[in-house]
Backbone as ProteinMPNN parsed JSONL, in Angstrom:
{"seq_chain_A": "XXXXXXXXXXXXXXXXXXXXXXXXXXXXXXXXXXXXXXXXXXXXXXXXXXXXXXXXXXXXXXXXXXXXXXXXXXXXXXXXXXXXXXXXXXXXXXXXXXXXXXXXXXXXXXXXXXXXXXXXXXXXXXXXXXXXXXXXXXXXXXXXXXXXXXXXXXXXXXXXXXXXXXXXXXXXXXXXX", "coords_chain_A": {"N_chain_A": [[-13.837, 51.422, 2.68], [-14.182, 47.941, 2.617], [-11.719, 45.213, 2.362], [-11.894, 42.248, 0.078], [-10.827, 38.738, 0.833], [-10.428, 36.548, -0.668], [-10.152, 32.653, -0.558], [-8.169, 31.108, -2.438], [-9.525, 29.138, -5.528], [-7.921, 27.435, -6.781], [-5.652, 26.974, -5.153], [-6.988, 25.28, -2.912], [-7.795, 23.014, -4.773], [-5.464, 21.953, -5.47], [-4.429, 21.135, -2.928], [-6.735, 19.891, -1.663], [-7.634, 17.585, -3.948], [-9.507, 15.555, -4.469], [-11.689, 17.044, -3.533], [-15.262, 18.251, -3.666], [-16.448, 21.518, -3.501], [-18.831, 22.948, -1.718], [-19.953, 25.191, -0.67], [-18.617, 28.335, -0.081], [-16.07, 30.266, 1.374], [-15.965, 33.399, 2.758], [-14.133, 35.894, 3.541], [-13.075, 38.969, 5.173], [-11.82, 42.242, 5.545], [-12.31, 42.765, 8.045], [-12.631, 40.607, 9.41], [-10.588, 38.817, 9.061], [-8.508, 38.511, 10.874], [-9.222, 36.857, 11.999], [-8.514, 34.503, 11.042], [-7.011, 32.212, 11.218], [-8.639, 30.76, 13.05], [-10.896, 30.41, 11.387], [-10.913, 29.374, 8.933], [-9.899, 26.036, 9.336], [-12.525, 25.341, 10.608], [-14.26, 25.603, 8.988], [-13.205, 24.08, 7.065], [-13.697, 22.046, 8.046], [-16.272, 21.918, 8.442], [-17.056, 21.651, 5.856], [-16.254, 18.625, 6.376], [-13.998, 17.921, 5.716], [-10.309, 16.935, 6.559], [-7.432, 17.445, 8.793], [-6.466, 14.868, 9.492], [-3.511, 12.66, 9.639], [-3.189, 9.943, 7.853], [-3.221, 6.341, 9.318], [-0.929, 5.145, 10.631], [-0.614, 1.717, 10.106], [0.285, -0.772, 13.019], [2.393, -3.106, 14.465], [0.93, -5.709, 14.73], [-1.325, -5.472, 13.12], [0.139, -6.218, 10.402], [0.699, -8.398, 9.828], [0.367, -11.682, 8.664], [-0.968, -14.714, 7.664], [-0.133, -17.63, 5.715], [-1.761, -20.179, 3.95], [-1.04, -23.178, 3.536], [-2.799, -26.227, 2.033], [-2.893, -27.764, 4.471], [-1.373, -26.853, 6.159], [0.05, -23.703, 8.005], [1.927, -20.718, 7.666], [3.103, -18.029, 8.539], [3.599, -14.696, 7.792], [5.438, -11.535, 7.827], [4.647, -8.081, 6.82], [5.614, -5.48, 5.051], [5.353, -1.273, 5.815], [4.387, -0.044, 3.598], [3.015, 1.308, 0.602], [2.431, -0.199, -1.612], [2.219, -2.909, -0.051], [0.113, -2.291, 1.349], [-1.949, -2.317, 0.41], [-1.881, -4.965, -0.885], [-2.93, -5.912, 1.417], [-5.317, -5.228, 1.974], [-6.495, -6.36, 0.378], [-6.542, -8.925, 1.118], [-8.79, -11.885, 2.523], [-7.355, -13.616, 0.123], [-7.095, -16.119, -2.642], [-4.919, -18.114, -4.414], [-3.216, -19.461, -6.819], [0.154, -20.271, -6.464], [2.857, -20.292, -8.865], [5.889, -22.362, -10.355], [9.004, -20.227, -10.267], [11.598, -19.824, -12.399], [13.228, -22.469, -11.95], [12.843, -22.686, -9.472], [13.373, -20.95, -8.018], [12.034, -19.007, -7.248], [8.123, -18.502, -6.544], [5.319, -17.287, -8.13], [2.613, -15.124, -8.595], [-0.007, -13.728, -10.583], [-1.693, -10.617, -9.665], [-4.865, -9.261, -9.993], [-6.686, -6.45, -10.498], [-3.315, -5.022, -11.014], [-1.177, -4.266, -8.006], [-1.293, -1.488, -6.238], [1.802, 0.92, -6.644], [1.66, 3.255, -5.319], [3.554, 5.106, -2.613], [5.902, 3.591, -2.575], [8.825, 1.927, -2.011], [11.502, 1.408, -4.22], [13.757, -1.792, -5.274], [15.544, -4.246, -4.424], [17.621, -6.428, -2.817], [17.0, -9.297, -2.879], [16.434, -12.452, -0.283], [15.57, -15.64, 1.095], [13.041, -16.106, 1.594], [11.479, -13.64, 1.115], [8.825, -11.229, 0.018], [7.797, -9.849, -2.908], [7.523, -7.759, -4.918], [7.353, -7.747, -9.182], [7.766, -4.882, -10.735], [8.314, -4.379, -13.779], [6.524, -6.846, -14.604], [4.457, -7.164, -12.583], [3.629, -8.57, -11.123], [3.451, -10.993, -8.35], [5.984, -12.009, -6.56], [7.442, -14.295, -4.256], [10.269, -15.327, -2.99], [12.421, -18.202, -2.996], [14.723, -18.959, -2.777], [18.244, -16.786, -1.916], [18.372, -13.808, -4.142], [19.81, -11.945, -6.766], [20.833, -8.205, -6.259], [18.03, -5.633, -7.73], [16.845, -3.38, -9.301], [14.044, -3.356, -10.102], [12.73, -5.07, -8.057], [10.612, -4.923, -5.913], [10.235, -4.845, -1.852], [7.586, -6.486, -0.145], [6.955, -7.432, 1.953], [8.25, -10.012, 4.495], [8.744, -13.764, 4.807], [8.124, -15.482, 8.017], [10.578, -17.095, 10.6], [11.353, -20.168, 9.885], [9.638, -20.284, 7.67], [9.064, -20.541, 4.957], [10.595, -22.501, 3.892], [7.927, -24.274, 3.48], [7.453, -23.885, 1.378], [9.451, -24.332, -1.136], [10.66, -25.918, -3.675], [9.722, -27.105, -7.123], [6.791, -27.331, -7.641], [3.486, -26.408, -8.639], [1.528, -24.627, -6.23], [-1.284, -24.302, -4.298], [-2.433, -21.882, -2.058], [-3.737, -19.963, 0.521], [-3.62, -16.422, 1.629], [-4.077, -14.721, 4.371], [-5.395, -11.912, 7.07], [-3.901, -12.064, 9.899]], "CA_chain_A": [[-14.228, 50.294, 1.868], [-13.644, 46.972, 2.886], [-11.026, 44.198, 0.981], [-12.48, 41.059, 0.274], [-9.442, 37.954, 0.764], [-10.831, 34.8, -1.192], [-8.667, 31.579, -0.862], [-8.055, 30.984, -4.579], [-9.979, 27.557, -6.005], [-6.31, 26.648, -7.26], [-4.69, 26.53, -4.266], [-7.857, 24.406, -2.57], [-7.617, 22.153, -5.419], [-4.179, 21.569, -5.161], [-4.379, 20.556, -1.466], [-7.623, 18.622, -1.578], [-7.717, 17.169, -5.213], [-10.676, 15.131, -4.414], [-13.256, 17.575, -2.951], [-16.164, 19.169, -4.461], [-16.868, 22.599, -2.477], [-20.526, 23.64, -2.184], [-19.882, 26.861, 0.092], [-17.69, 29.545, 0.149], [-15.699, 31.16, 2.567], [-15.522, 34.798, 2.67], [-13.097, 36.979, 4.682], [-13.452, 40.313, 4.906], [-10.574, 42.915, 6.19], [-12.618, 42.512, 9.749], [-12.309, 38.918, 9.823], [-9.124, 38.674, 8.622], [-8.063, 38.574, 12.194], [-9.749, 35.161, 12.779], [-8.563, 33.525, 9.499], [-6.963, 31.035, 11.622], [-10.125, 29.96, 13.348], [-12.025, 30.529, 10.734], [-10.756, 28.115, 7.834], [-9.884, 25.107, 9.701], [-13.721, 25.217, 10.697], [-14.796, 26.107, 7.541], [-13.161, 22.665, 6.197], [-14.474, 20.927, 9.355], [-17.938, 22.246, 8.108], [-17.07, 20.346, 5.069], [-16.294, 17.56, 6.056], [-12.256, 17.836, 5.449], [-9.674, 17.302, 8.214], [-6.337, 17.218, 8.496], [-5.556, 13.861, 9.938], [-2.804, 11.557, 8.968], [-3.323, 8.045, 7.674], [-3.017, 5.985, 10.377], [0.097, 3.915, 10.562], [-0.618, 0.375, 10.772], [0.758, -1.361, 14.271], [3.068, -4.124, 13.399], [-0.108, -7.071, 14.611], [-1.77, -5.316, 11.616], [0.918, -6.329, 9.182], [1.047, -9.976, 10.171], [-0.376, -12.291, 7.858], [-0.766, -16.003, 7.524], [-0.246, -18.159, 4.407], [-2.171, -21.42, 4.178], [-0.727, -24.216, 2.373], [-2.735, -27.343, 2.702], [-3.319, -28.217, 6.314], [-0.193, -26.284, 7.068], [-0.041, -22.682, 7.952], [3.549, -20.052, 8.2], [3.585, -16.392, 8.778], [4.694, -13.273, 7.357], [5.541, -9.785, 7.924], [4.005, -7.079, 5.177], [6.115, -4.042, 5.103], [4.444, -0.515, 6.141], [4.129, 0.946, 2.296], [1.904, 1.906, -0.389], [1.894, -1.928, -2.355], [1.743, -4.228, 0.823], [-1.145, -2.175, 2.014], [-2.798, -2.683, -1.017], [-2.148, -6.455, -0.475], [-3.501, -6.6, 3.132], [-6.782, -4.786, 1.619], [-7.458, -7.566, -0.771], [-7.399, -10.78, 1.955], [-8.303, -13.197, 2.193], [-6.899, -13.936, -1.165], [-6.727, -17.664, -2.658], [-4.263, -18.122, -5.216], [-2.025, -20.604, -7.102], [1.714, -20.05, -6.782], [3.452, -20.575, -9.997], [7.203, -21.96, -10.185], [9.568, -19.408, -11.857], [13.417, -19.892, -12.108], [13.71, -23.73, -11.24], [12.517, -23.398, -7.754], [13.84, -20.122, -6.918], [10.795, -18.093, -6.93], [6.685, -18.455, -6.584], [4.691, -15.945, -8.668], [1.208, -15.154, -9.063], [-0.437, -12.419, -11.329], [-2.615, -10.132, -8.777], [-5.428, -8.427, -11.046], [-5.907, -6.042, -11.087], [-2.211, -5.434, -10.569], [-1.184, -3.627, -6.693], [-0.332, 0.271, -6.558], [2.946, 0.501, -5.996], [2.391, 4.653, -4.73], [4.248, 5.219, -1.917], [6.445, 2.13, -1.702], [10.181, 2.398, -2.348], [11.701, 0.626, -5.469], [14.782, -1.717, -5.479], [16.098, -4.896, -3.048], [18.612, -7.39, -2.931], [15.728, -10.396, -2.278], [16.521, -13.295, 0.466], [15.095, -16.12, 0.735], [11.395, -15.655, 2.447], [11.441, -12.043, 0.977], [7.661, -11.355, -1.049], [8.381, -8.832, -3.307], [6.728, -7.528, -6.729], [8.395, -7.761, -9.875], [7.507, -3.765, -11.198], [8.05, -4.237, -14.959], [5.226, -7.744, -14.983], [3.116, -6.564, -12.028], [3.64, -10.229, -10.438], [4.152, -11.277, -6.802], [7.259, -13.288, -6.467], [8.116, -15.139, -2.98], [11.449, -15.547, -3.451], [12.956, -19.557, -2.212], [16.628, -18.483, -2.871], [18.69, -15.453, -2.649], [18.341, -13.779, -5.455], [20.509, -10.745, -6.959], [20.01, -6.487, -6.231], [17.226, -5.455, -8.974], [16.001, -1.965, -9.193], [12.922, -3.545, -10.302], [12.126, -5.106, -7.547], [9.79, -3.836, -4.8], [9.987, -5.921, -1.271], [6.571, -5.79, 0.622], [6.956, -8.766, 3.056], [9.146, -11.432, 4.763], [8.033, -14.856, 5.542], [8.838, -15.752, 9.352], [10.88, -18.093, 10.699], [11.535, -21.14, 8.376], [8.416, -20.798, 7.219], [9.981, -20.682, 3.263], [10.648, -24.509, 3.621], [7.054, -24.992, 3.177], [7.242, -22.908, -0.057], [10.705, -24.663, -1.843], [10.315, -27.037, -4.932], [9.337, -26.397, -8.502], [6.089, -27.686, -8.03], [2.918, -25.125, -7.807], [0.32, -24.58, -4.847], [-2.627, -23.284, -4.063], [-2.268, -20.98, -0.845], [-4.726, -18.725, 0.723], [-3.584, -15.7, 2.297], [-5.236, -14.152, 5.266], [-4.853, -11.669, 7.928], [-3.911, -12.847, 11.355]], "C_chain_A": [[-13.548, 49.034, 2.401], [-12.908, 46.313, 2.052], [-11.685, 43.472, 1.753], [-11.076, 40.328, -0.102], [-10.706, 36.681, 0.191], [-9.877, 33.695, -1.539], [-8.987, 30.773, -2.197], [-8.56, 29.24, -4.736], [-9.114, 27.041, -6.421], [-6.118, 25.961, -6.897], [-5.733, 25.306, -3.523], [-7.901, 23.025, -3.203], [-6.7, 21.493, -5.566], [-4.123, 20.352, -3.545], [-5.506, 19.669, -0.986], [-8.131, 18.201, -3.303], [-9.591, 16.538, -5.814], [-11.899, 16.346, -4.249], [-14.154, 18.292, -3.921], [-16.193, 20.25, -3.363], [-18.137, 23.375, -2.735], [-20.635, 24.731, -1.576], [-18.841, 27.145, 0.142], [-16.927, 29.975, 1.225], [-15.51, 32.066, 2.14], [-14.692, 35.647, 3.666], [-12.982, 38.309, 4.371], [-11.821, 40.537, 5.484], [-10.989, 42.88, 7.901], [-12.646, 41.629, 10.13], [-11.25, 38.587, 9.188], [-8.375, 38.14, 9.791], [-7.728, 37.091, 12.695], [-9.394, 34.22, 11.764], [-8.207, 32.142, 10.507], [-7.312, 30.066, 12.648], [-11.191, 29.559, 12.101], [-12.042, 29.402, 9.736], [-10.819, 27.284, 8.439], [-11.797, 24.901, 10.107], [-14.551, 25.308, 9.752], [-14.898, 24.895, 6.881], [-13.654, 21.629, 7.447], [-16.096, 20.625, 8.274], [-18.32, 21.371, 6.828], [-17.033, 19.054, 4.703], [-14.639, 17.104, 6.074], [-11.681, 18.035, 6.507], [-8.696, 17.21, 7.479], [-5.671, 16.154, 9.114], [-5.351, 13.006, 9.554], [-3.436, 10.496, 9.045], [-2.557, 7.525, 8.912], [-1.949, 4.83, 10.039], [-0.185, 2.765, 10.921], [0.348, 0.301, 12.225], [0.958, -2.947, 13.355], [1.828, -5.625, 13.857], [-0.385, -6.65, 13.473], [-1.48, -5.632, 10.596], [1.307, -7.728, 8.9], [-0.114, -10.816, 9.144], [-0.036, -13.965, 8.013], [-0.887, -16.78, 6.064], [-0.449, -19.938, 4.424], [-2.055, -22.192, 3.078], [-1.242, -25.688, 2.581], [-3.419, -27.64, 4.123], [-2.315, -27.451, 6.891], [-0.447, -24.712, 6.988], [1.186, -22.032, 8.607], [2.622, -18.619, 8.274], [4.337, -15.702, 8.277], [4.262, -12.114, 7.941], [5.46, -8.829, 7.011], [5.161, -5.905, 5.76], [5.289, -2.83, 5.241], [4.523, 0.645, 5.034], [3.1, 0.574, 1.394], [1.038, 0.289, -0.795], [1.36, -2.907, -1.244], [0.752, -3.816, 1.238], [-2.067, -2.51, 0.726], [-3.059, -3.914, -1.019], [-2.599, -6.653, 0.628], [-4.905, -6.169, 2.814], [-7.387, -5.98, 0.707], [-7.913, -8.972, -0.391], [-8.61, -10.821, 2.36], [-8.1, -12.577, 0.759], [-6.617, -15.732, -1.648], [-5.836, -17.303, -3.847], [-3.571, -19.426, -5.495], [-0.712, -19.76, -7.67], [2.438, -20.892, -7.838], [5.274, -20.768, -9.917], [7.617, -20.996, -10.777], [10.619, -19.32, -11.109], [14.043, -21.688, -11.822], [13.337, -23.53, -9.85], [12.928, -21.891, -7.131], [12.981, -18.993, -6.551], [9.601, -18.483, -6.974], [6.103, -17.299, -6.723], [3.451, -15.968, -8.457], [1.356, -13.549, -9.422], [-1.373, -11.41, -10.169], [-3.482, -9.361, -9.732], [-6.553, -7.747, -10.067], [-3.706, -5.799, -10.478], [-1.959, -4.16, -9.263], [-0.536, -2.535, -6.8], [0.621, 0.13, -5.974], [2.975, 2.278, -5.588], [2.845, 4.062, -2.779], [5.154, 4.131, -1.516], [8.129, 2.337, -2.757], [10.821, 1.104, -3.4], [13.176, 0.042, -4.914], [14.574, -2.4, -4.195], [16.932, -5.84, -3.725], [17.525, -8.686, -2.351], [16.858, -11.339, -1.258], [15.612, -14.211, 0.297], [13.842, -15.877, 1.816], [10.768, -14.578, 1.878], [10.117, -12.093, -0.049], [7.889, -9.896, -1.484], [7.141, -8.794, -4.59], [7.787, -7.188, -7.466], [7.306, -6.444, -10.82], [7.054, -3.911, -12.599], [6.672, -5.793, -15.375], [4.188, -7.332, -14.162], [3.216, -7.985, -10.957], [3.995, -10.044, -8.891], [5.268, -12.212, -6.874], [7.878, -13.262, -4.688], [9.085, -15.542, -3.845], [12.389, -16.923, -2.134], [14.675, -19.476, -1.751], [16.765, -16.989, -2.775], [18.709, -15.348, -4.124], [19.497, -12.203, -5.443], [19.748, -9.332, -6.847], [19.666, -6.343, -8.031], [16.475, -4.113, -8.73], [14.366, -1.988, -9.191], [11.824, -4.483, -9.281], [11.471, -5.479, -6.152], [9.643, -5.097, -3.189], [8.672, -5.297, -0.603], [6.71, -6.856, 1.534], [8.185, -9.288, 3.174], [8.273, -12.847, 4.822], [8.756, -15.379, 6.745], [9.141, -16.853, 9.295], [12.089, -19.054, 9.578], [10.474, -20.875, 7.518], [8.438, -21.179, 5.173], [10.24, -22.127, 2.883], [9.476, -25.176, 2.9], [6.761, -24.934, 1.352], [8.221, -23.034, -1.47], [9.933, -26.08, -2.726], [10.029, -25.972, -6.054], [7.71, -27.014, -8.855], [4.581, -26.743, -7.844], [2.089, -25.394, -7.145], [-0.436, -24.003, -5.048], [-2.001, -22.746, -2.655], [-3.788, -20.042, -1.227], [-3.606, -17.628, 1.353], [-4.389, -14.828, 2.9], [-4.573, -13.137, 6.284], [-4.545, -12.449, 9.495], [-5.12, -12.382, 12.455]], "O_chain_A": [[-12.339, 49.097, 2.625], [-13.148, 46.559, 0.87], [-12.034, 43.489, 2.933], [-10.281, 40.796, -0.918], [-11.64, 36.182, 0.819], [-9.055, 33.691, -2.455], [-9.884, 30.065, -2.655], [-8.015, 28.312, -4.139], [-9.334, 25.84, -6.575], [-6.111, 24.782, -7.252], [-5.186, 24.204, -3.572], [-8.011, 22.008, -2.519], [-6.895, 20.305, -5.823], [-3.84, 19.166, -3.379], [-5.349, 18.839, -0.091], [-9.175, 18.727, -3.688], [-10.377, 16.783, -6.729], [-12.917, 16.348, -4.941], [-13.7, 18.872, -4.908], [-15.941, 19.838, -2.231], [-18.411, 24.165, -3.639], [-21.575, 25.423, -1.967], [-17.963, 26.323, 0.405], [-17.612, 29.947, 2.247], [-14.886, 32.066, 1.079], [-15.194, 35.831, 4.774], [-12.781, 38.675, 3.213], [-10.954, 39.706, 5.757], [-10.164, 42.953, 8.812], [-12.696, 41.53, 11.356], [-11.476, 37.519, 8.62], [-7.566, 37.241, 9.559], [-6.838, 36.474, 13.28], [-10.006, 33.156, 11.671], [-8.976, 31.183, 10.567], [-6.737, 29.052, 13.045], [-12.011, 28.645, 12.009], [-12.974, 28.601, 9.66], [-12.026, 27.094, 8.59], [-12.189, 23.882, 9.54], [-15.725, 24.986, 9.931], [-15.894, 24.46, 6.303], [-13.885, 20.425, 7.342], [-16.655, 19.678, 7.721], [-19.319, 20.674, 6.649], [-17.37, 18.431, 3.696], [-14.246, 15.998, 6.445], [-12.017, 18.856, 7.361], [-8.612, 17.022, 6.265], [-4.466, 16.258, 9.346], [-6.2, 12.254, 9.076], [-4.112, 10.079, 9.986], [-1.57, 8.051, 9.425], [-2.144, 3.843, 9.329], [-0.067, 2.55, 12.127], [1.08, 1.252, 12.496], [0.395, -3.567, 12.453], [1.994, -6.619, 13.151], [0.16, -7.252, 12.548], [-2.283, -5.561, 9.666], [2.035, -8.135, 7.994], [-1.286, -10.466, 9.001], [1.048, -14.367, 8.436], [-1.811, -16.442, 5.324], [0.394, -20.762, 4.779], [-2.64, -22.09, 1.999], [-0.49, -26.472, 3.159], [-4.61, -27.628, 4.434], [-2.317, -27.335, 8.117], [-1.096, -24.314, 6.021], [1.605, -22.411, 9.7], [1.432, -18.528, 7.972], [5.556, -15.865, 8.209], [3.173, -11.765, 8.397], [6.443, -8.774, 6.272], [5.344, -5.679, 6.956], [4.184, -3.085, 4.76], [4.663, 1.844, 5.273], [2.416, -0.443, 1.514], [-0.071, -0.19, -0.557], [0.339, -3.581, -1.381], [0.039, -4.713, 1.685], [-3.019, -3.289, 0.766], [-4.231, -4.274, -1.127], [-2.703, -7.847, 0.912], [-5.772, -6.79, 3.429], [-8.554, -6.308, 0.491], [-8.747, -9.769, -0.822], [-9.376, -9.87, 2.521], [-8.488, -11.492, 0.327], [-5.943, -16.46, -0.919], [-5.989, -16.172, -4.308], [-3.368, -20.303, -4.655], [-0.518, -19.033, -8.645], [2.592, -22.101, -7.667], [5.998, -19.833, -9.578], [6.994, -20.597, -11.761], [10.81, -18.998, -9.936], [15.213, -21.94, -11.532], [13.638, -24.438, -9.075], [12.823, -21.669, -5.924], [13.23, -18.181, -5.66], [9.699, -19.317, -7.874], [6.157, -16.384, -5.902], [3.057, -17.056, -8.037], [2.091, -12.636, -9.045], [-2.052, -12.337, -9.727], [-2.787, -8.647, -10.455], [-7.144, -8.304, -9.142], [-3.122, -6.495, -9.648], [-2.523, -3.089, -9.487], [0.576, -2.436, -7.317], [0.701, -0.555, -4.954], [4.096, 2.781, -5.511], [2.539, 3.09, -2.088], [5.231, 3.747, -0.349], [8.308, 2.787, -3.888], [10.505, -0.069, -3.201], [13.891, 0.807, -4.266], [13.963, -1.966, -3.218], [16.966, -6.032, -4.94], [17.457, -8.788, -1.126], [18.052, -11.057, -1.363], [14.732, -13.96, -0.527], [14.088, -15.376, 2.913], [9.557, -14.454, 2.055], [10.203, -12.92, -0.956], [8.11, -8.955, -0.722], [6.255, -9.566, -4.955], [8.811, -6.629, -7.074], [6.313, -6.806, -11.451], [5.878, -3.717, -12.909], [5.99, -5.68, -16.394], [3.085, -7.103, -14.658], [2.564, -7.961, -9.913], [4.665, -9.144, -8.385], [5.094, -13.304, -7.417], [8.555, -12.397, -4.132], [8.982, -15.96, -4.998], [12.793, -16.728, -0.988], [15.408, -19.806, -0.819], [15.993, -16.135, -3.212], [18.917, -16.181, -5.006], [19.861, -11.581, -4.445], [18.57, -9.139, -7.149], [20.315, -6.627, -9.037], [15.547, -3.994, -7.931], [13.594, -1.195, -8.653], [10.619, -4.647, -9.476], [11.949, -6.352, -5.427], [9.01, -6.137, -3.372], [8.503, -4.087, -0.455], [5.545, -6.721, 1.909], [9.083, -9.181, 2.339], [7.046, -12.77, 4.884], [9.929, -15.724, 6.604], [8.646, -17.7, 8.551], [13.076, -18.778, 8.896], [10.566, -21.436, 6.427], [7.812, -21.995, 4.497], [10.099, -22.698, 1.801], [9.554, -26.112, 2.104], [6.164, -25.616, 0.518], [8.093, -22.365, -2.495], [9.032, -26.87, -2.442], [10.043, -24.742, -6.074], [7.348, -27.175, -10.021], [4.519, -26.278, -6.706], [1.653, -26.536, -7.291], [-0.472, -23.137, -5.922], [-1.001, -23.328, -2.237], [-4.461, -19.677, -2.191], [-2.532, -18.186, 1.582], [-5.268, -14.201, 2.31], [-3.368, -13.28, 6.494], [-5.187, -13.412, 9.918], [-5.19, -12.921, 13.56]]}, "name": "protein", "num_of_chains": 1, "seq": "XXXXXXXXXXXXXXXXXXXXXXXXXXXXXXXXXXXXXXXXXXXXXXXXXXXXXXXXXXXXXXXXXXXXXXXXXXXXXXXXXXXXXXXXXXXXXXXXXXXXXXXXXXXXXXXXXXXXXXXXXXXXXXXXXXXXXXXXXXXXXXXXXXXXXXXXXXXXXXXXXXXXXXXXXXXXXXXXX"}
C-alpha cells in the first residue's frame, strides 16, 4: 500500500499568507524521493518564488526637496517607513512650524507603515524622522533630544537644512532624483 505525504494547508498558509491555491500537490511514498524537485516547481507552477525584496541601491534612496526655485537633497534610509515615502513621490506638501523653529511637520494621509523600520533616535539637525505616537513627518532644524518615539527615515545633505530654518511654513515638493 502506498503512504500518501500532503503538505498541511497550515503550514502553506503560514509561509505564504497571501496565496490562494487552486491545485494540489500530491506525493506519494514513490515520489517522495523527488520532494525536493518537486515542490519548489510546484510553487513555480503557481506562480510563488522565493526571491528576496530587492534592496534598494543607495541612487534609489536619493531624493530632492523643492523649495521655491531652490532645490537640496536627501538621503532616505533603507527601511519599511522611508520606502513607503519614496512610493508616494512626487509628493507636494506644506511644512508646518513646530517647536519655534526647531522642527517642520506635515500630516502624511494616510499615515506611512512603519513595518520593518527600527524605532528610536537621537535627531540632528537635517534628520527626517516620523513622530510614531501622531503619525507626522518632522524635519528636524535643531538637535533635538533621544525619543523612543521617534523613527529616523532620512538625512538632508550637505547644508541643505539652512533652506528649511525659520518658523515660517513652506510649500515643498518632494521628488525622486
Amino acid at each position: 500500500m502506498k503512504k500518501l505525504f500532503l503538505i498541511p494547508l497550515m503550514l502553506l498558509a503560514t509561509l505564504m499568507p497571501d496565496a490562494v491555491f487552486e491545485e494540489s500537490l500530491l506525493l506519494t511514498s514513490s515520489t517522495l524521493g523527488n520532494m525536493a524537485t518537486r515542490i519548489p516547481e510546484w510553487l513555480e507552477s503557481l506562480g510563488a518564488s522565493r526571491e528576496e525584496p530587492d534592496t534598494p541601491d543607495a541612487a534609489s534612496l536619493n531624493i530632492n526637496i523643492i523649495v521655491g526655485e531652490q532645490t537640496i537633497t536627501a538621503t532616505m534610509e533603507d527601511n519599511g517607513a522611508a520606502r513607503d515615502f519614496l512610493s508616494r513621490l512626487p509628493l507636494e506638501v506644506t511644512l508646518e512650524d513646530y517647536n519655534n523653529g526647531t522642527e517642520k511637520i506635515f500630516y502624511p494621509d494616510p499615515e506611512l507603515s512603519l513595518d520593518d523600520t527600527p524605532r528610536g533616535c537621537a535627531p540632528v539637525a537635517g534628520d527626517i524622522t516620523i513622530y510614531e505616537p501622531w503619525g507626522n513627518v518632522a524635519i528636524f532644524c535643531r538637535d533635538w533630544s533621544e525619543s523612543s518615539s521617534l523613527i529616523k527615515i532620512g538625512h538632508i545633505d550637505g547644508d541643505g537644512i539652512n533652506l528649511l530654518q525659520g518658523t515660517e511654513s513652506m510649500n515643498v515638493r518632494f521628488e525622486r532624483q
